[in-house]
Amino acid sequence: MIPPKPRPRADKVSLLQYLRLFRADLLSAQPARLYRGWMAEFRTPFFRSYMCNDPALVTRVLIERPDDFPKSNRIREGLNPLLGNSVFVTNGAVWKRQRRIIDPAFEGGRLRDTFPAMVAAGQAAVARMPLGEVEVEQEMSHAAADVIFRTLFSIPIEHEVAAAVFAEFRSYQRTQPLLNLAAFLPLPKWVPRFHRRDTKRSAAVIRGLITRLTEGRAAEIAAGTAPDDLATKIMTTADPLTGERFETAEMVDQVAIFFLAGHETSASALSWALLMLAMDAETQEKVAAEAQGLGDQPEFSALSKLRFTRDVFREVLRLYPPVPMMVRENACPEEMRGRKVAPGAQIVLSPWHLHRHERIWDRPDEFDPSRWQTEENRVCARDAYMPFSAGPRVCTGAGFAMVEGTLLLALLARAFRFEVAGALPVPVAHLTVRAKDGIWLRITRR
Ligand code: HEM
């Protein structure tokens, strides 16, 4: 089954056309040759940018020498009103310290503790799901936001503050439809981008709400009455090197990124996953059958039985990686595939292109979850699969997201039957991969 793929642009376009296309959608702004090439150079009067599809280059940037390829300050400035100094935008010593405090909360053992909250969110999503023709991206955003609030703060999305953050976040996105990778590039001032007034206002409201939650939690920790969830874990973990903990303000920055990075991405993956089930009846029946093994009150150990569902979710992350591209800036002069790359160039890594690379993957555009059980796929997966990035800056929530995605997909497929309603959606990407006009499915109860 070949699922929707955006039509690439013509090979040659003017710079202005390119910038316009790029801002409208990262995916269709690229020419088809990027699915075959190992490296591509984009020259503009303002900056040079290099897309690296060669696995050896990706390894150099993300795994071997990540300190020489930091995130640019523009990214931090751009996201500052919402994210402050969160782990997503910092570099160097500050970033390393933040990861030392955050990472333990997401380790394997903790995932088991987090699992009941995920189950509760999954059951709530099943109970809430409307029947008939439904736009599922919206439903999945709701479900993924619920997962974050329940696991982080032990509150459901119906909680007054959680609901307000979720609603305000939607309006943040509405005021900032151009929040996309283009905004991270060193473009001249006349290209409009961040910090419109209402965007800043929305960011301030979100941060105000999150501050309330975080301060409330700090008081509960002090009183010894805090629930044992991710927020408590992070706020009580001391940096093993310095003994310091997060101050409330720094914790607010982290909560903001957990919310942003953790719900937009999972929602995107789950929505495309439901579309794949709707387009592939055999896969849908297999997932629904496998999910029977979960029982009424799923235990963490039951997850290991969902092997096929996990492969379905992996395959969705291959074809629709929620974070389609990442940018770094090289600090030193580099040589890449025989080209000299001066410091300050934009190094673009593209899971989107790598995952569909025609010289690496067999039938790259085909949805085939069974490929994850083959020997050949092991090599492709090692060299050209990075939905969560790789190296020390890998997504902190990768393990969490795999559990969440597999579990929610299974619970939904067990309860409902999904069919495509109307025209197939077209993927577009700003910061995450979404459908141009939503993903519409016909949903009936099983
Ligand atoms: C399917 C779901 C998810 C996908 C595909 C995903 C993907 C990614 C990717 C590609 C990055 C690297 C971005 C870059 O370096 O430019 C990243 C970073 C991050 N993600 Fe995720 N993510 C997902 C879910 C989550 C969840 C559930 C959480 C937290 C609860 C989370 C928290 C983070 C954080 C904190 C970072 C920044 C890490 C750092 O820079 O050190 N993500 N994610």
XYZ file of C-alpha atoms and ligand atoms in Angstrom:
489
model
C 0.000 0.000 0.000
C 1.435 3.397 -0.977
C 0.229 6.106 1.404
C 0.123 9.856 0.667
C 3.401 11.567 -0.214
C 3.673 15.265 -1.040
C 4.424 16.194 -4.618
C 7.981 17.573 -4.814
C 8.648 20.949 -6.414
C 10.192 21.456 -9.855
C 13.959 21.021 -9.935
C 14.733 24.679 -10.614
C 12.990 27.566 -8.908
C 14.018 31.129 -8.073
C 15.221 31.956 -4.585
C 12.101 33.943 -3.831
C 9.874 31.115 -4.971
C 11.897 28.713 -2.865
C 11.567 30.817 0.276
C 7.859 31.142 -0.292
C 7.429 27.399 -0.800
C 9.633 26.642 2.172
C 7.591 28.788 4.480
C 4.339 27.274 3.267
C 5.494 23.686 3.655
C 8.918 22.126 4.227
C 8.084 18.959 2.346
C 6.754 20.073 -1.019
C 9.408 22.833 -1.126
C 12.083 20.208 -1.814
C 12.966 18.694 -5.185
C 12.611 14.944 -5.818
C 16.373 14.485 -6.145
C 16.758 14.761 -2.355
C 15.254 11.278 -2.100
C 18.269 9.981 -4.035
C 21.158 12.319 -3.150
C 23.661 12.008 -0.299
C 24.076 15.700 0.155
C 22.607 18.889 -1.260
C 23.805 22.447 -1.043
C 21.464 25.441 -1.044
C 23.072 28.798 -1.694
C 21.201 31.906 -0.852
C 22.517 35.453 -0.547
C 21.920 35.200 3.211
C 23.220 31.797 4.199
C 24.486 28.456 2.966
C 22.653 25.360 3.898
C 23.566 21.715 3.447
C 21.191 18.839 3.710
C 23.021 15.691 4.787
C 21.474 12.382 3.788
C 24.722 10.435 3.930
C 24.552 8.251 7.062
C 28.254 8.890 7.752
C 27.618 12.650 7.847
C 24.547 12.278 10.027
C 26.656 10.214 12.418
C 29.365 12.875 12.476
C 26.900 15.656 13.305
C 24.676 13.898 15.836
C 26.805 11.170 17.371
C 30.540 11.713 16.911
C 30.954 15.473 17.339
C 27.628 16.952 18.477
C 29.365 19.758 20.414
C 30.730 21.106 17.114
C 27.215 21.262 15.641
C 25.124 23.188 18.192
C 21.636 24.527 17.760
C 21.819 28.148 16.681
C 20.957 31.033 18.993
C 18.205 32.017 16.609
C 16.321 28.886 17.580
C 16.481 29.875 21.212
C 15.543 33.476 20.507
C 12.699 32.364 18.289
C 11.174 30.070 20.850
C 12.141 32.092 23.905
C 8.723 33.586 24.745
C 7.306 30.098 25.150
C 10.224 27.865 25.995
C 12.662 30.135 27.852
C 15.851 28.181 28.492
C 14.418 24.756 28.011
C 16.540 21.711 27.228
C 15.308 21.804 23.618
C 17.084 25.087 22.859
C 20.120 25.255 25.155
C 23.659 24.140 24.265
C 26.922 23.264 25.983
C 27.244 23.106 29.773
C 23.708 24.351 30.527
C 22.174 21.743 28.240
C 24.340 18.931 29.691
C 23.310 19.832 33.233
C 19.631 19.903 32.282
C 19.850 16.467 30.682
C 21.532 15.033 33.796
C 18.506 16.079 35.833
C 15.783 15.189 33.306
C 17.026 11.903 31.858
C 16.517 9.738 34.973
C 12.789 10.534 34.918
C 12.477 8.868 31.511
C 14.577 5.767 32.155
C 13.126 2.314 31.528
C 12.137 1.602 35.119
C 10.250 4.872 35.397
C 8.267 4.068 32.265
C 6.686 1.223 34.157
C 5.573 3.668 36.871
C 4.190 6.042 34.258
C 2.274 3.314 32.478
C -0.991 3.368 34.512
C -1.399 7.086 33.758
C -0.963 6.340 30.038
C -3.550 3.579 30.245
C -6.001 5.970 31.904
C -5.432 8.513 29.119
C -5.917 5.801 26.479
C -9.174 4.641 28.055
C -10.378 8.241 28.259
C -9.549 8.700 24.551
C -11.632 5.633 23.693
C -14.528 6.895 25.827
C -14.352 10.370 24.267
C -14.002 9.302 20.620
C -16.916 10.548 18.507
C -18.427 8.219 15.897
C -19.146 9.013 12.249
C -16.891 11.274 10.175
C -14.218 12.553 12.502
C -11.121 14.734 12.121
C -8.676 12.577 14.034
C -5.718 14.964 14.378
C -7.785 17.017 16.754
C -8.810 13.938 18.734
C -5.232 12.705 18.927
C -3.948 16.113 20.082
C -6.473 15.929 22.867
C -5.384 12.387 23.780
C -1.661 13.165 23.674
C -2.094 16.303 25.772
C -4.006 14.181 28.270
C -1.107 11.697 28.402
C 1.354 14.503 29.159
C -0.707 16.047 31.948
C -1.512 12.727 33.574
C 2.075 11.460 33.491
C 3.726 14.757 34.398
C 1.318 16.243 36.941
C -1.167 13.439 37.697
C -4.065 15.524 36.371
C -6.391 14.737 33.436
C -6.913 17.130 30.553
C -10.308 18.059 32.039
C -8.511 19.667 34.983
C -9.094 23.427 34.870
C -5.418 24.380 34.364
C -4.637 21.546 31.948
C -7.649 22.426 29.798
C -6.630 26.083 29.786
C -3.060 25.269 28.688
C -4.376 23.061 25.911
C -6.837 25.712 24.674
C -4.258 28.484 24.826
C -1.749 26.353 23.012
C -4.169 26.009 20.119
C -4.511 29.735 19.893
C -0.715 30.065 20.103
C -0.487 27.887 17.023
C -3.199 29.832 15.265
C -1.364 33.099 15.822
C 1.840 31.543 14.620
C 1.057 29.473 11.557
C 4.534 30.271 10.286
C 6.276 28.699 13.231
C 8.386 26.583 10.997
C 11.918 25.762 10.171
C 12.174 28.811 7.913
C 12.004 30.906 11.033
C 15.208 29.310 12.311
C 17.275 30.246 9.299
C 19.334 33.419 9.163
C 16.995 35.244 6.821
C 16.910 39.020 6.510
C 14.631 41.077 8.733
C 11.993 41.715 6.068
C 10.989 38.066 6.097
C 8.264 38.071 8.757
C 8.645 35.493 11.493
C 8.497 35.269 15.262
C 7.085 37.269 18.087
C 3.892 38.696 16.817
C 2.059 40.413 19.598
C -0.675 37.835 20.086
C 1.883 35.031 19.942
C 3.742 36.619 22.813
C 0.520 37.093 24.717
C -0.404 33.435 24.234
C 3.063 32.319 25.329
C 2.766 34.443 28.473
C -0.632 32.935 29.318
C 0.688 29.384 28.853
C 3.716 30.091 31.004
C 1.545 31.675 33.695
C -0.596 28.546 33.882
C 2.398 26.211 33.932
C 3.997 28.336 36.659
C 0.902 27.797 38.805
C 1.185 24.035 38.391
C 4.913 24.030 39.087
C 4.697 26.251 42.160
C 1.842 24.146 43.487
C 3.946 21.065 43.050
C 6.971 22.625 44.762
C 4.730 23.302 47.776
C 3.433 19.710 47.780
C 6.988 18.368 47.634
C 7.932 20.576 50.574
C 4.888 19.329 52.502
C 5.624 15.691 51.646
C 2.257 15.257 49.891
C 3.380 15.212 46.239
C 2.253 12.362 43.959
C 5.015 10.202 42.511
C 4.911 11.361 38.903
C 7.356 12.794 36.362
C 7.182 16.357 37.719
C 8.006 15.218 41.248
C 10.784 13.010 39.959
C 12.394 15.817 37.964
C 11.955 18.425 40.673
C 13.497 16.241 43.350
C 16.428 14.973 41.259
C 19.720 16.670 42.008
C 22.403 17.050 39.371
C 24.883 14.269 40.282
C 27.804 16.612 39.551
C 26.754 19.780 41.387
C 23.947 18.647 43.685
C 21.724 21.453 42.317
C 18.055 21.058 41.497
C 15.924 23.028 39.054
C 14.650 26.353 40.354
C 10.922 26.819 39.717
C 11.540 29.088 36.688
C 13.844 26.579 35.028
C 11.342 23.796 35.687
C 8.633 25.887 34.005
C 10.852 26.016 30.895
C 11.130 22.225 30.924
C 7.415 21.673 31.452
C 6.715 23.943 28.490
C 8.928 21.852 26.216
C 7.571 18.538 27.507
C 4.141 19.793 26.668
C 5.099 21.136 23.232
C 7.518 18.369 22.154
C 5.546 15.614 23.800
C 2.034 16.199 22.555
C 2.352 17.662 19.072
C 4.663 14.868 17.967
C 2.750 11.939 19.441
C -0.506 13.366 18.145
C 0.941 13.591 14.650
C 2.220 9.994 14.732
C -1.037 8.599 16.104
C -3.124 10.419 13.500
C -1.071 9.071 10.603
C -1.169 5.658 12.245
C -4.974 5.698 12.230
C -4.920 6.691 8.571
C -2.609 3.739 7.817
C -5.039 1.384 9.565
C -7.904 2.874 7.588
C -6.001 2.365 4.316
C -4.824 -1.150 5.105
C -7.689 -3.350 6.326
C -5.487 -6.403 6.917
C -3.130 -4.475 9.183
C -6.080 -2.981 11.004
C -7.545 -6.420 11.767
C -4.161 -7.718 12.920
C -3.676 -4.808 15.327
C -7.225 -5.168 16.664
C -6.697 -8.915 17.213
C -3.348 -8.408 18.923
C -4.886 -5.777 21.211
C -7.298 -8.356 22.630
C -4.326 -9.628 24.624
C -4.220 -6.420 26.644
C -7.133 -7.347 28.888
C -9.411 -4.902 30.677
C -6.762 -3.253 32.788
C -3.551 -3.428 30.736
C -0.366 -4.164 32.647
C 3.053 -2.939 31.559
C 4.125 -6.528 30.866
C 1.298 -6.943 28.307
C 3.051 -4.407 26.123
C 5.671 -6.935 25.073
C 2.867 -8.928 23.433
C 2.040 -6.049 21.082
C 4.884 -6.815 18.692
C 3.024 -6.216 15.481
C 1.389 -3.022 16.747
C 4.822 -1.738 17.712
C 6.088 -2.471 14.192
C 3.099 -0.611 12.769
C 3.956 2.398 14.910
C 7.642 2.171 13.860
C 6.629 2.062 10.217
C 4.412 5.118 10.709
C 7.358 6.967 12.260
C 9.408 6.018 9.190
C 6.914 7.325 6.643
C 5.634 10.262 8.688
C 8.393 11.258 11.100
C 6.657 13.903 13.255
C 9.848 16.004 13.325
C 10.702 15.928 9.631
C 13.885 17.999 9.719
C 16.396 19.332 12.236
C 18.905 22.142 11.877
C 22.348 22.642 13.352
C 25.080 25.183 12.730
C 28.682 24.079 12.257
C 31.109 25.788 14.624
C 34.298 24.750 12.783
C 35.303 24.516 9.127
C 34.201 21.126 7.834
C 34.761 19.001 4.801
C 31.703 17.056 3.752
C 31.810 14.681 0.801
C 34.675 16.668 -0.689
C 33.038 20.055 -0.171
C 34.420 22.712 2.118
C 31.762 23.959 4.513
C 32.568 27.276 6.192
C 31.576 27.801 9.847
C 28.088 29.132 10.408
C 26.406 27.126 7.652
C 22.997 25.597 8.327
C 23.312 21.828 8.505
C 19.927 20.258 7.837
C 19.271 16.667 8.841
C 16.121 15.260 7.378
C 14.494 12.171 8.851
C 11.829 12.704 6.190
C 14.248 12.186 3.306
C 16.469 9.659 5.050
C 13.484 7.449 5.872
C 12.345 7.424 2.244
C 15.789 7.352 0.672
C 15.631 5.422 -2.580
C 19.214 4.175 -2.366
C 18.822 2.833 1.166
C 15.319 1.433 1.601
C 13.580 -1.267 -0.368
C 10.179 0.060 -1.616
C 10.771 3.270 0.364
C 7.301 4.756 -0.062
C 5.393 1.599 0.736
C 3.710 1.075 4.089
C 4.869 -2.369 5.169
C 5.101 -3.033 8.908
C 6.420 -6.542 8.271
C 9.719 -5.070 7.033
C 10.653 -4.548 10.705
C 11.103 -8.292 11.121
C 13.557 -8.737 8.243
C 17.335 -8.933 8.370
C 17.878 -6.378 5.535
C 15.829 -3.863 7.429
C 18.192 -4.017 10.374
C 20.892 -2.283 8.339
C 18.499 0.396 7.005
C 17.215 0.982 10.509
C 20.730 1.425 11.816
C 21.869 3.762 9.047
C 18.797 5.684 8.070
C 16.100 5.656 10.732
C 16.026 8.427 13.318
C 12.524 9.638 14.133
C 13.822 10.606 17.585
C 17.171 11.956 16.334
C 20.307 10.201 17.624
C 23.336 10.662 19.843
C 23.400 12.531 23.151
C 20.712 14.966 22.001
C 18.287 12.169 21.172
C 14.678 12.800 22.211
C 14.350 12.351 25.956
C 10.836 11.042 25.423
C 11.706 8.355 22.826
C 10.996 5.344 25.051
C 7.962 7.062 26.509
C 6.589 7.854 23.039
C 7.039 4.274 21.796
C 5.071 2.947 24.764
C 2.403 5.628 24.430
C 2.006 5.198 20.657
C 1.825 1.418 20.749
C -0.610 1.359 23.666
C -2.995 4.028 22.363
C -3.018 2.547 18.883
C -3.905 -0.861 20.298
C -6.665 0.487 22.559
C -8.210 2.475 19.714
C -8.029 -0.364 17.185
C -9.602 -2.736 19.691
C -12.567 -0.418 20.219
C -13.202 1.014 16.737
C -13.098 0.361 13.034
C -11.525 3.116 10.888
C -12.226 3.880 7.231
C -11.002 6.707 5.018
C -13.660 9.414 4.648
C -13.359 11.430 1.448
C -10.117 12.448 -0.231
C -6.774 11.275 1.122
C -4.968 13.885 3.230
C -1.817 15.640 1.986
C 1.103 15.796 4.433
C 2.617 19.231 5.060
C 5.243 20.219 7.598
C 5.827 23.298 9.648
C 7.463 22.123 12.849
C 5.699 18.761 12.785
C 4.188 16.749 9.943
C 0.460 17.393 9.729
C -2.261 16.897 7.130
C -3.099 19.945 5.040
C -6.824 19.833 5.798
C -6.853 17.392 8.680
C -7.248 13.601 8.585
C -10.894 12.622 8.180
C -11.918 9.081 9.006
C -15.228 7.285 9.371
C -15.289 5.691 12.791
C -17.633 2.917 13.908
C -17.627 0.868 17.072
C -16.416 -2.737 16.797
C 6.395 10.263 18.523
C 6.752 11.153 19.416
C 8.033 11.959 19.411
C 8.914 12.188 18.383
C 8.866 11.685 16.956
C 9.961 13.044 18.914
C 11.065 13.469 18.185
C 12.073 14.282 18.673
C 13.227 14.715 17.926
C 13.522 14.367 16.471
C 13.991 15.479 18.743
C 15.316 16.165 18.390
C 15.094 17.554 17.871
C 16.385 18.270 17.538
O 17.450 17.874 18.020
O 16.329 19.264 16.799
C 13.328 15.531 20.025
C 13.788 16.211 21.123
C 13.123 16.259 22.326
N 11.957 15.591 22.655
Fe 10.897 14.359 21.506
N 9.703 13.302 20.224
C 8.533 12.657 20.576
C 7.922 12.636 21.817
C 8.414 13.262 22.930
C 7.843 13.177 24.266
C 6.608 12.341 24.616
C 8.594 13.978 25.083
C 8.464 14.263 26.555
C 7.547 13.856 27.336
C 9.645 14.558 24.254
C 10.606 15.428 24.712
C 11.676 15.897 23.965
C 12.685 16.806 24.490
C 12.748 17.370 25.914
C 13.604 17.035 23.457
C 14.869 17.894 23.503
C 16.078 17.030 23.791
C 17.391 17.782 23.699
O 17.538 18.673 22.864
O 18.290 17.437 24.466
N 9.506 14.090 22.969
N 12.146 14.785 19.957
